[in-house]
Amino acid sequence: GNVALLRELGPKFDFDVVPVELISRGDGVDEPVSSTAIRRALAGGQVELATQLLGHHFEARGKVVHGDQRGRTIGFPTANIEVPKVICIPADGVYAGVLTRANGDAHVCAINLGRRPTFYEHADHSLLEAHLLDFDGDLYGETVRVSFSHFLRGERKFENIDALKMQLKHDIEQTRAVSKI
């Protein structure tokens, strides 16, 4: 919508309209901050740009559910987070971020958002998985927030489990580096 439409709908739905000046990105790009620009940044995996536009890291909230335990069996346990399908999420890929529990405890994590092509040839939806660094505990059933701070790489299919494990180690090193821990 726009200001004119909102002014027209205001009396009907009992709300006031107070227009404000458009806010620009501030990085030399002449584009106003808008929900469209934010969705476009997320769809392209540009979480750093989305952070700049939002004024905070993009977050997804969801419940930790049981998965197939593949991460645990190869030494990289993950929290599988059930995210409502109606929310806008970043492009499939690997990200650095933070998982925050309901009690406020925050844990740096390497995030995989994708269809896991190494294990599943034709997955029909993306899964959000977070490997919490230096954490050993049980999160099943908890509702958590996952904030995305840095895009690390796109999702890809690996030839074998050893190649995947080598890449996961590298992803964790990168997560530590960008998180400064």
Backbone as a ProteinNet text record, in pm:
[ID]
protein_1_A
[PRIMARY]
GNVALLRELGPKFDFDVVPVELISRGDGVDEPVSSTAIRRALAGGQVELATQLLGHHFEARGKVVHGDQRGRTIGFPTANIEVPKVICIPADGVYAGVLTRANGDAHVCAINLGRRPTFYEHADHSLLEAHLLDFDGDLYGETVRVSFSHFLRGERKFENIDALKMQLKHDIEQTRAVSKI
[TERTIARY]
80	0	84.4	16.8	83.8	5	55.2	-6.8	-150.8	-175.8	-311.7	-409.3	-369.6	-456.3	-479.3	-374.4	-389.1	-481.8	-469.6	-559.2	-704.3	-724.9	-859.8	-916	-831.7	-877.2	-884	-810.6	-804.9	-939.4	-1028.4	-1159.2	-1242.1	-1231.2	-1309.5	-1267	-1135.6	-1084.3	-1034.3	-1065.3	-1036.7	-887.4	-807.2	-667.3	-626	-525.1	-471.7	-348.7	-321	-203.7	-113.3	11	110.5	226.7	231.4	339.7	474.9	576.9	714.6	796.5	909.4	996.1	1055	1076.8	1140.9	1283.4	1326.3	1462.4	1541.6	1657.2	1742.4	1839.2	1896.4	1987.5	2109.1	2157.2	2270.6	2405.2	2406.5	2534.1	2562.6	2502.3	2524	2426.7	2347.4	2247.7	2119.8	2067.3	1947.3	1822.7	1801.9	1684.2	1628	1498.2	1441.6	1433.3	1438.2	1415.6	1269	1244.7	1107.2	1100.7	980.3	964.7	1005.9	982.5	1023.5	1175.1	1247	1393.5	1445.6	1380.8	1422.4	1397.2	1279.1	1249.3	1345.2	1378.5	1471.2	1610.4	1655.3	1785.7	1786.2	1681.1	1673.5	1669.8	1591	1580	1714.1	1800.3	1932.8	2039.2	1999.5	2096.7	2178.8	2139.8	2214.8	2170	2202.8	2155.1	2223.6	2345.3	2411.3	2334.3	2289	2208.5	2073.6	2012	1884.3	1901.1	2012.9	2041.3	2048.1	2116	2127.8	1990.2	1907.4	1775.1	1680.5	1688.5	1600.2	1644.9	1775.6	1829.7	1862.3	1846.3	1880.4	1890.4	1947.2	1959	1821.4	1806.2	1683.5	1675	1555.5	1535.1	1422.4	1439.3	1331.4	1304.2	1178.2	1140.1	1071.5	1095.9	1030.2	1060.5	996.9	1010.2	1116.4	1200.2	1301.7	1232.7	1247	1180.3	1283.8	1241.3	1329.6	1351.5	1474.9	1508.7	1551.2	1628.7	1671.9	1807.9	1864	1987.6	2112.5	2107.3	2225.6	2341.6	2314.7	2420.8	2488.9	2411	2466.3	2554.6	2511.1	2587.4	2720.7	2734.5	2862.7	2942.2	2896.6	2972.2	2934.9	2825	2781	2632	2594.7	2451.8	2389.8	2265.3	2194.9	2060	2014.4	1876.8	1795.3	1698.6	1609.7	1493.7	1478.2	1380.5	1266.9	1147.6	1027	981.3	995	960.7	831.3	736.4	612.2	641.5	572	596.9	557.3	480.6	433	534.5	641.1	736.1	838.2	892.7	998.6	1128.8	1203.3	1330.7	1439.8	1565.1	1674.7	1686	1765.3	1792.1	1860.2	1841.9	1911.1	2061.4	2126.1	2270	2313.8	2439.7	2499	2530.7	2493.4	2506.3	2569.7	2627.5	2667.3	2556.7	2532.6	2428.4	2427.5	2315	2297.7	2160.8	2157	2031.2	2007.1	1888.4	1853.4	1736.3	1755.9	1652.7	1553.2	1439.8	1335.3	1386.5	1483.6	1537.2	1641.5	1668.3	1763.3	1903.9	1935.1	2067.9	2089.3	2202.4	2233	2357.3	2353.7	2463	2496.7	2624.2	2669.1	2645.8	2602.8	2574	2605.9	2635.8	2644.6	2507.9	2448.9	2311.5	2311.3	2239.6	2214	2065.3	2036.7	1899.1	1892.9	1823.1	1819.3	1756.6	1777.9	1713	1804.5	1925.5	2023.1	2044.5	2094	2105.6	2203.1	2295.1	2385.4	2307.6	2199.9	2121	1989.3	1933	1800.7	1803.1	1775.5	1779.2	1666.2	1548	1430.6	1351.2	1416.8	1345.4	1249.5	1130.7	1028.9	1024.5	1103.7	1104.6	1239	1267.9	1391.4	1375	1484.5	1487.9	1588	1554.5	1644.1	1710	1843.5	1920.7	2028.5	2048.1	2151.1	2244.5	2374.3	2475.9	2532.1	2501.2	2545.6	2689.9	2774.4	2915.1	2931.2	3014	3047.6	2923.7	2829.1	2705	2678	2638.2	2597.2	2472.5	2358.6	2234.5	2118.1	2000.3	1877.4	1784.8	1746.9	1658.9	1521.4	1497.9	1372.6	1250.7	1158.3	1034.5	1041.9	1162.9	1176.9	1146.1	1089.1	1074.5	1195.5	1265.1	1390	1384.3	1476.3	1496.8	1633.2	1639.6	1767.2	1789	1897.4	1928.9	2042.8	2029.8	2125.9	2217.2	2348.6	2438.2	2525.1	2571.7	2661.2	2629.8	2628.7	2617.2	2756.2	2767.9	2897.6	2914.2	2811.8	2821.7	2684.3	2671.1	2549	2543.9	2426	2409.8	2459.5	2521.4	2567.4	2566.5	2571.7	2575.3	2721.1	2753.6	2889.6	2898.7	3017.3	3038.5	3025.8	3068.3	3063.3	3060.4	3041.2	3030	3160.1	3274.6	3402.3	3418.4	3379.4	3386.9	3292.6	3174.4	3079.3	3137.5	3195.6	3252.5	3365.4	3449.3	3557.4	3498.9	3393.6	3331.3	3264.4	3198.8	3134.7	3237.7	3354.3	3461.2	3501	3513.1	3548	3436.8	3310.7	3197.8	3201.4	3234.7	3241.3	3356.7	3471.3	3583.9	3543.9	3475.7	3429.4	3329.7	3240.9	3143	3214.2	3313.9	3391.7	3459.4	3516	3589.3	3497.4	3382.9	3294.1	3222.3	3212.4	3147.5	3247.1	3375	3484	3487.6	3472.8	3486.7	3597
-118.3	0	124.8	235.9	365.3	455.1	576.4	668	699.6	721.4	754.4	641.5	519.2	405.1	392.7	409.8	401.3	510.6	631	740.3	707.1	643.3	603.8	496.3	402.5	291.7	327.3	431.6	469.4	487.1	570.6	590	461.3	381.5	257.7	157.9	151.1	53.6	119.4	246.8	320.2	324.9	374.9	401.8	532.9	597.1	722.4	693.2	782.5	769.8	889.7	861.8	966.5	934.7	1000.6	970.6	1016.1	942.5	978	975.4	1043.4	1044.1	905	872.2	745	745.4	632.2	616.5	543.9	598.8	533.9	439.2	350.4	248.8	309	421.5	484.9	434.5	350.4	298.7	346.8	460	515.3	464.2	364	311.4	390.6	444.5	527.9	440.2	366.4	279.5	295.1	320.8	334.9	200.4	206.6	86.9	49.7	-75.3	-121.1	-270.5	-319.3	-463.7	-539.4	-481.4	-545.8	-559.1	-453.5	-458.1	-560.9	-570.7	-667.8	-809.7	-835	-969	-1006.1	-910.2	-934.6	-970.3	-898.7	-928.4	-1069.1	-1104.5	-1238.4	-1346.6	-1325.2	-1424.5	-1447.4	-1346.1	-1358.5	-1402.4	-1435.1	-1476.7	-1362	-1238.9	-1121.6	-1079.5	-1161.3	-1131.7	-1009.3	-978.4	-858	-733.7	-733.1	-621.5	-617.1	-732.7	-736.8	-678.7	-708.3	-653.1	-501	-449.9	-304.5	-241.3	-304.9	-249.3	-259.1	-369.9	-390.8	-313	-290.3	-229.4	-333	-459.9	-571.7	-697.2	-804.1	-929.2	-988.3	-1046.5	-1118.7	-1240.6	-1269.2	-1384.2	-1471.9	-1601.2	-1697.8	-1761.7	-1782.5	-1845.4	-1977	-2073.9	-2202.1	-2297.3	-2411	-2514.2	-2614.9	-2656.9	-2759.2	-2895.3	-2965	-3094	-3202.7	-3327.2	-3439.8	-3450.9	-3478.9	-3501.7	-3645.7	-3669.8	-3807.1	-3839.7	-3746.8	-3767.8	-3782.6	-3744.2	-3756.6	-3672.1	-3548.2	-3462.1	-3522.2	-3575.2	-3636.9	-3756.4	-3837.9	-3959.1	-3927.6	-3808.4	-3774.2	-3673	-3647	-3562.5	-3415.5	-3379.7	-3240.7	-3232.5	-3251	-3248.9	-3112.1	-3115.7	-2991.2	-2987.7	-2866.7	-2845.3	-2822.9	-2910	-2895.8	-2806.4	-2695.7	-2596.1	-2589.7	-2613.2	-2610.1	-2464.9	-2410.8	-2270.6	-2265.5	-2181.9	-2171.3	-2139.9	-2206.7	-2190.2	-2052.6	-1977.7	-1848.1	-1736	-1758.3	-1649.2	-1646.5	-1530.4	-1511.5	-1557.4	-1643.4	-1690	-1663.8	-1661.4	-1639.6	-1754.3	-1730.1	-1832.1	-1952.4	-2069.6	-2188.5	-2162.1	-2208.9	-2191.1	-2212.7	-2180.9	-2194.9	-2055.2	-2031.1	-1899.7	-1912	-1802.9	-1790.7	-1712.7	-1744.2	-1672.8	-1705.8	-1678.5	-1701.4	-1763.1	-1868.5	-1927.8	-1878.9	-1823.8	-1774	-1854.6	-1907.5	-1987.4	-1895.6	-1951.3	-1874.4	-1813.6	-1879.3	-1827	-1717.7	-1683	-1576.8	-1624.2	-1750.9	-1803	-1798.5	-1741.1	-1728.2	-1810.2	-1876.2	-1963.4	-1935.7	-1909.3	-1893.5	-2025.2	-2017.5	-2140.4	-2126.5	-2240.9	-2252.9	-2304	-2236.7	-2265.2	-2323.2	-2432.2	-2481.7	-2463.4	-2394.7	-2377.9	-2437.4	-2549.1	-2609.4	-2746.8	-2810.9	-2939.1	-3058.9	-3037.4	-3142.8	-3239	-3188.1	-3270.1	-3387	-3383.6	-3497.4	-3620.4	-3600	-3711.5	-3732.7	-3626.9	-3635.8	-3578.2	-3662.1	-3620.6	-3523.8	-3549	-3470.4	-3420	-3355.5	-3300.8	-3192.1	-3189	-3094.6	-2964.1	-2952.4	-2827.5	-2808.9	-2685.1	-2653.1	-2678.6	-2715.7	-2740.7	-2644.5	-2590.7	-2502.8	-2584.6	-2595.8	-2670.3	-2578.6	-2582.4	-2500.3	-2589.5	-2582.9	-2653	-2551.1	-2569.1	-2476	-2505.9	-2404.7	-2422.7	-2435.2	-2529.7	-2547.7	-2566.8	-2645.5	-2670.8	-2819.8	-2866.6	-3005.8	-3004.2	-3023.4	-3018.4	-3063.3	-3052.5	-3097.3	-2977.5	-2950.7	-2837.7	-2881.7	-3012.9	-3063.4	-3002	-2954.3	-2896.7	-2748.6	-2693.4	-2550.6	-2466.5	-2350	-2251.7	-2159.7	-2144.6	-2068.7	-1963.9	-1867.7	-1767.9	-1793.8	-1791.3	-1804.9	-1677.6	-1605.8	-1484.3	-1515.1	-1461.6	-1485	-1363.1	-1381.2	-1265.8	-1261.1	-1376.9	-1378.3	-1496.1	-1470.6	-1577.3	-1636.6	-1768.7	-1834.3	-1897.5	-1968.7	-2034.7	-2085.7	-2116.7	-2177.5	-2325.2	-2381.1	-2524	-2603.7	-2718.5	-2802.6	-2948.4	-3034.9	-3178.8	-3223.4	-3305.6	-3355.9	-3498.9	-3535	-3668.8	-3778.2	-3747.2	-3847.8	-3777.9	-3857.7	-3803.8	-3737.3	-3793.6	-3733.4	-3592.7	-3574.3	-3440.6	-3344.1	-3391.8	-3309.5	-3271.3	-3366.6	-3339	-3236.7	-3246.8	-3148.1	-3008.7	-2998.7	-2868.7	-2815.4	-2904	-2860.8	-2804.8	-2868.3	-2816	-2675.6	-2657.2	-2525.3	-2423.6	-2464.9	-2375.9	-2331	-2422.9	-2389.8	-2293.8	-2315.5	-2222.3	-2082.9	-2076.5	-1946.9	-1882.2	-1962.7	-1910.1	-1850.1	-1920.4	-1866.7	-1735	-1731.4	-1612.2	-1490.9	-1507	-1391.2	-1354.7	-1451.3	-1425.3	-1379.9	-1382.4	-1338.2	-1413.2	-1548.6	-1629.2	-1731.2
0	0	0	8.9	16.4	111.3	131.2	226.7	187	58.5	13.5	46.5	20.9	51.2	201.3	279.7	424.9	477.7	422.4	464.7	431.3	318.9	278.3	371.5	412.3	496.6	644.6	686	826.1	893.2	839.5	903.5	908.4	804.9	798.6	906.3	932.3	1029	1157.3	1175.6	1298.1	1332.3	1239	1270.3	1204.5	1263.9	1211.2	1126.7	1035.3	949.2	973	1007.9	1026.9	932.7	817.7	723.2	777.1	743	777.3	648.7	652.7	535	514.1	386.6	355.5	408.4	455.6	505.3	397.6	362.3	262.9	331.5	251	303.4	371.4	324.3	389	342	239	189.5	47.7	11.3	-121.5	-226	-191.7	-284.5	-264.5	-372.5	-363.3	-367.8	-260.5	-249.9	-109.5	-98.2	36.2	107.8	239	319.2	302.6	268.3	248.8	275.2	297.8	318.4	192.8	75.8	-49.4	-56.1	-20	-21.6	78.5	193.8	295.7	246.3	190.8	137.1	24.7	-60	-170.4	-115.5	-14	46.4	105.8	178	237.5	130	26	-81.3	-149.9	-148.4	-207.8	-108.9	14.4	115	170.9	142.4	186	326.3	425.6	561	620.2	575.2	623.5	577.9	452	401.5	472.5	492.5	564.9	705.2	770.2	903	896.6	795.9	779.6	758.9	677.6	648.3	767.7	840.3	955.4	1079.1	1090.2	1211.3	1317.2	1284.4	1372.6	1286.7	1342.7	1267.8	1239.8	1121.1	1089.3	1180.6	1231.4	1319.9	1269.4	1291.8	1270.3	1405.6	1436.2	1562.8	1532.9	1618.7	1599.2	1712.4	1705.5	1807.6	1764.1	1859.5	1832.2	1831.8	1720	1701	1674	1689.1	1660.2	1510.4	1472.7	1332.7	1314.5	1210.4	1183.7	1245.4	1324.3	1400.9	1313.7	1187	1100	1150.9	1190.1	1241.4	1362.6	1453	1573.9	1539.4	1443.6	1410.3	1342.9	1282.5	1219.9	1303.4	1426.4	1517.5	1516.9	1451.9	1445.3	1476.7	1604.2	1638	1608.5	1565.1	1533.6	1602.9	1626.8	1671.2	1544.7	1520.8	1405.5	1447.4	1378.1	1419.6	1318.8	1370.3	1287.8	1276.6	1157.3	1133.8	1053.4	1093.1	1015.3	868.6	779.1	636	582.9	659.2	611	626.8	702	720.8	608	586.7	488.7	553.6	484.4	538	435.1	479.5	384	283.2	181	79.8	144.4	84.3	132.5	135.3	240.7	254	396.7	421.1	553.8	605.7	729.8	791.1	929.6	976.6	1116.4	1185.8	1311.9	1383.5	1530.7	1592.5	1735.9	1759.4	1839.1	1884.1	2025.6	2050.8	2183.7	2237.4	2356.9	2422.3	2493.3	2531.4	2599.9	2730.4	2795.9	2921.8	2900.4	2772.9	2741.9	2711.3	2739.3	2707.3	2556.5	2515.1	2372.5	2339.4	2224.5	2181.6	2035.7	2008.9	1870.4	1798.6	1673.4	1599.5	1451.4	1391.7	1246.2	1202.1	1105.7	1064.4	923.8	906	771	744.3	637.3	593.3	453.6	440.8	308.4	304.2	191.3	160.7	181.8	227.8	260	142.6	29.6	-91.4	-80	15.5	33.5	77.6	152	205	132.1	77.5	16.5	-124.3	-220.9	-361.5	-396.3	-342.2	-382.4	-262	-167.5	-51.6	-99	-39.8	-86.1	-7.8	99	174.8	244.1	278.9	349.1	497.9	561.2	704.6	766.8	881.2	955.4	1065.4	1057.2	1156.8	1212.9	1343.1	1406	1487	1455.5	1534.5	1632.8	1760.4	1863.4	1900.3	1894.6	1927.4	2078.6	2118.7	2260.6	2347.7	2298.8	2372.1	2376.1	2492.1	2507.3	2594	2532.8	2608.1	2522.8	2579.8	2514.5	2496.3	2373.9	2344.5	2296	2286.6	2229.5	2297.8	2215.9	2266.2	2296.8	2304.5	2334.3	2210.9	2233.8	2127.3	2135.5	2023	2019.6	1908.8	1919.4	1813.8	1751.7	1620.5	1550.8	1470.9	1502.9	1427.4	1330.7	1211.4	1104	1093.5	1113.9	1108.9	984.4	935	819	727.7	598.4	499.1	480.8	493.2	477.6	340	293.3	162.4	121.7	-4.4	-53.7	-18.4	-25.1	1.9	-118.2	-91.2	-201.1	-160.5	-259.7	-237	-231.1	-130.6	-114.9	-165	-212.5	-268.7	-163.9	-41.2	65	200.9	304.7	441.3	485.5	448.7	488.2	430.9	305.5	244.6	316.4	351.7	426.9	562.4	633.7	766.1	758	655.4	638.4	619	538.2	513.9	640.8	716.5	841	938.8	947.5	1034.3	989.8	858.3	804.9	834.9	818.3	848.2	994	1083.4	1226.3	1253.4	1188.1	1202.4	1154.6	1040.9	989	1084.8	1141.2	1236.8	1357.1	1408.8	1521.4	1482.8	1362.4	1318.5	1306.4	1241.7	1223.8	1353.2	1444.9	1573.8	1678.6	1641.6	1729	1861.1	1852.8	1975.1	1957.3
[MASK]
+++++++++++++++++++++++++++++++++++++++++++++++++++++++++++++++++++++++++++++++++++++++++++++++++++++++++++++++++++++++++++++++++++++++++++++++++++++++++++++++++++++++++++++++++++++

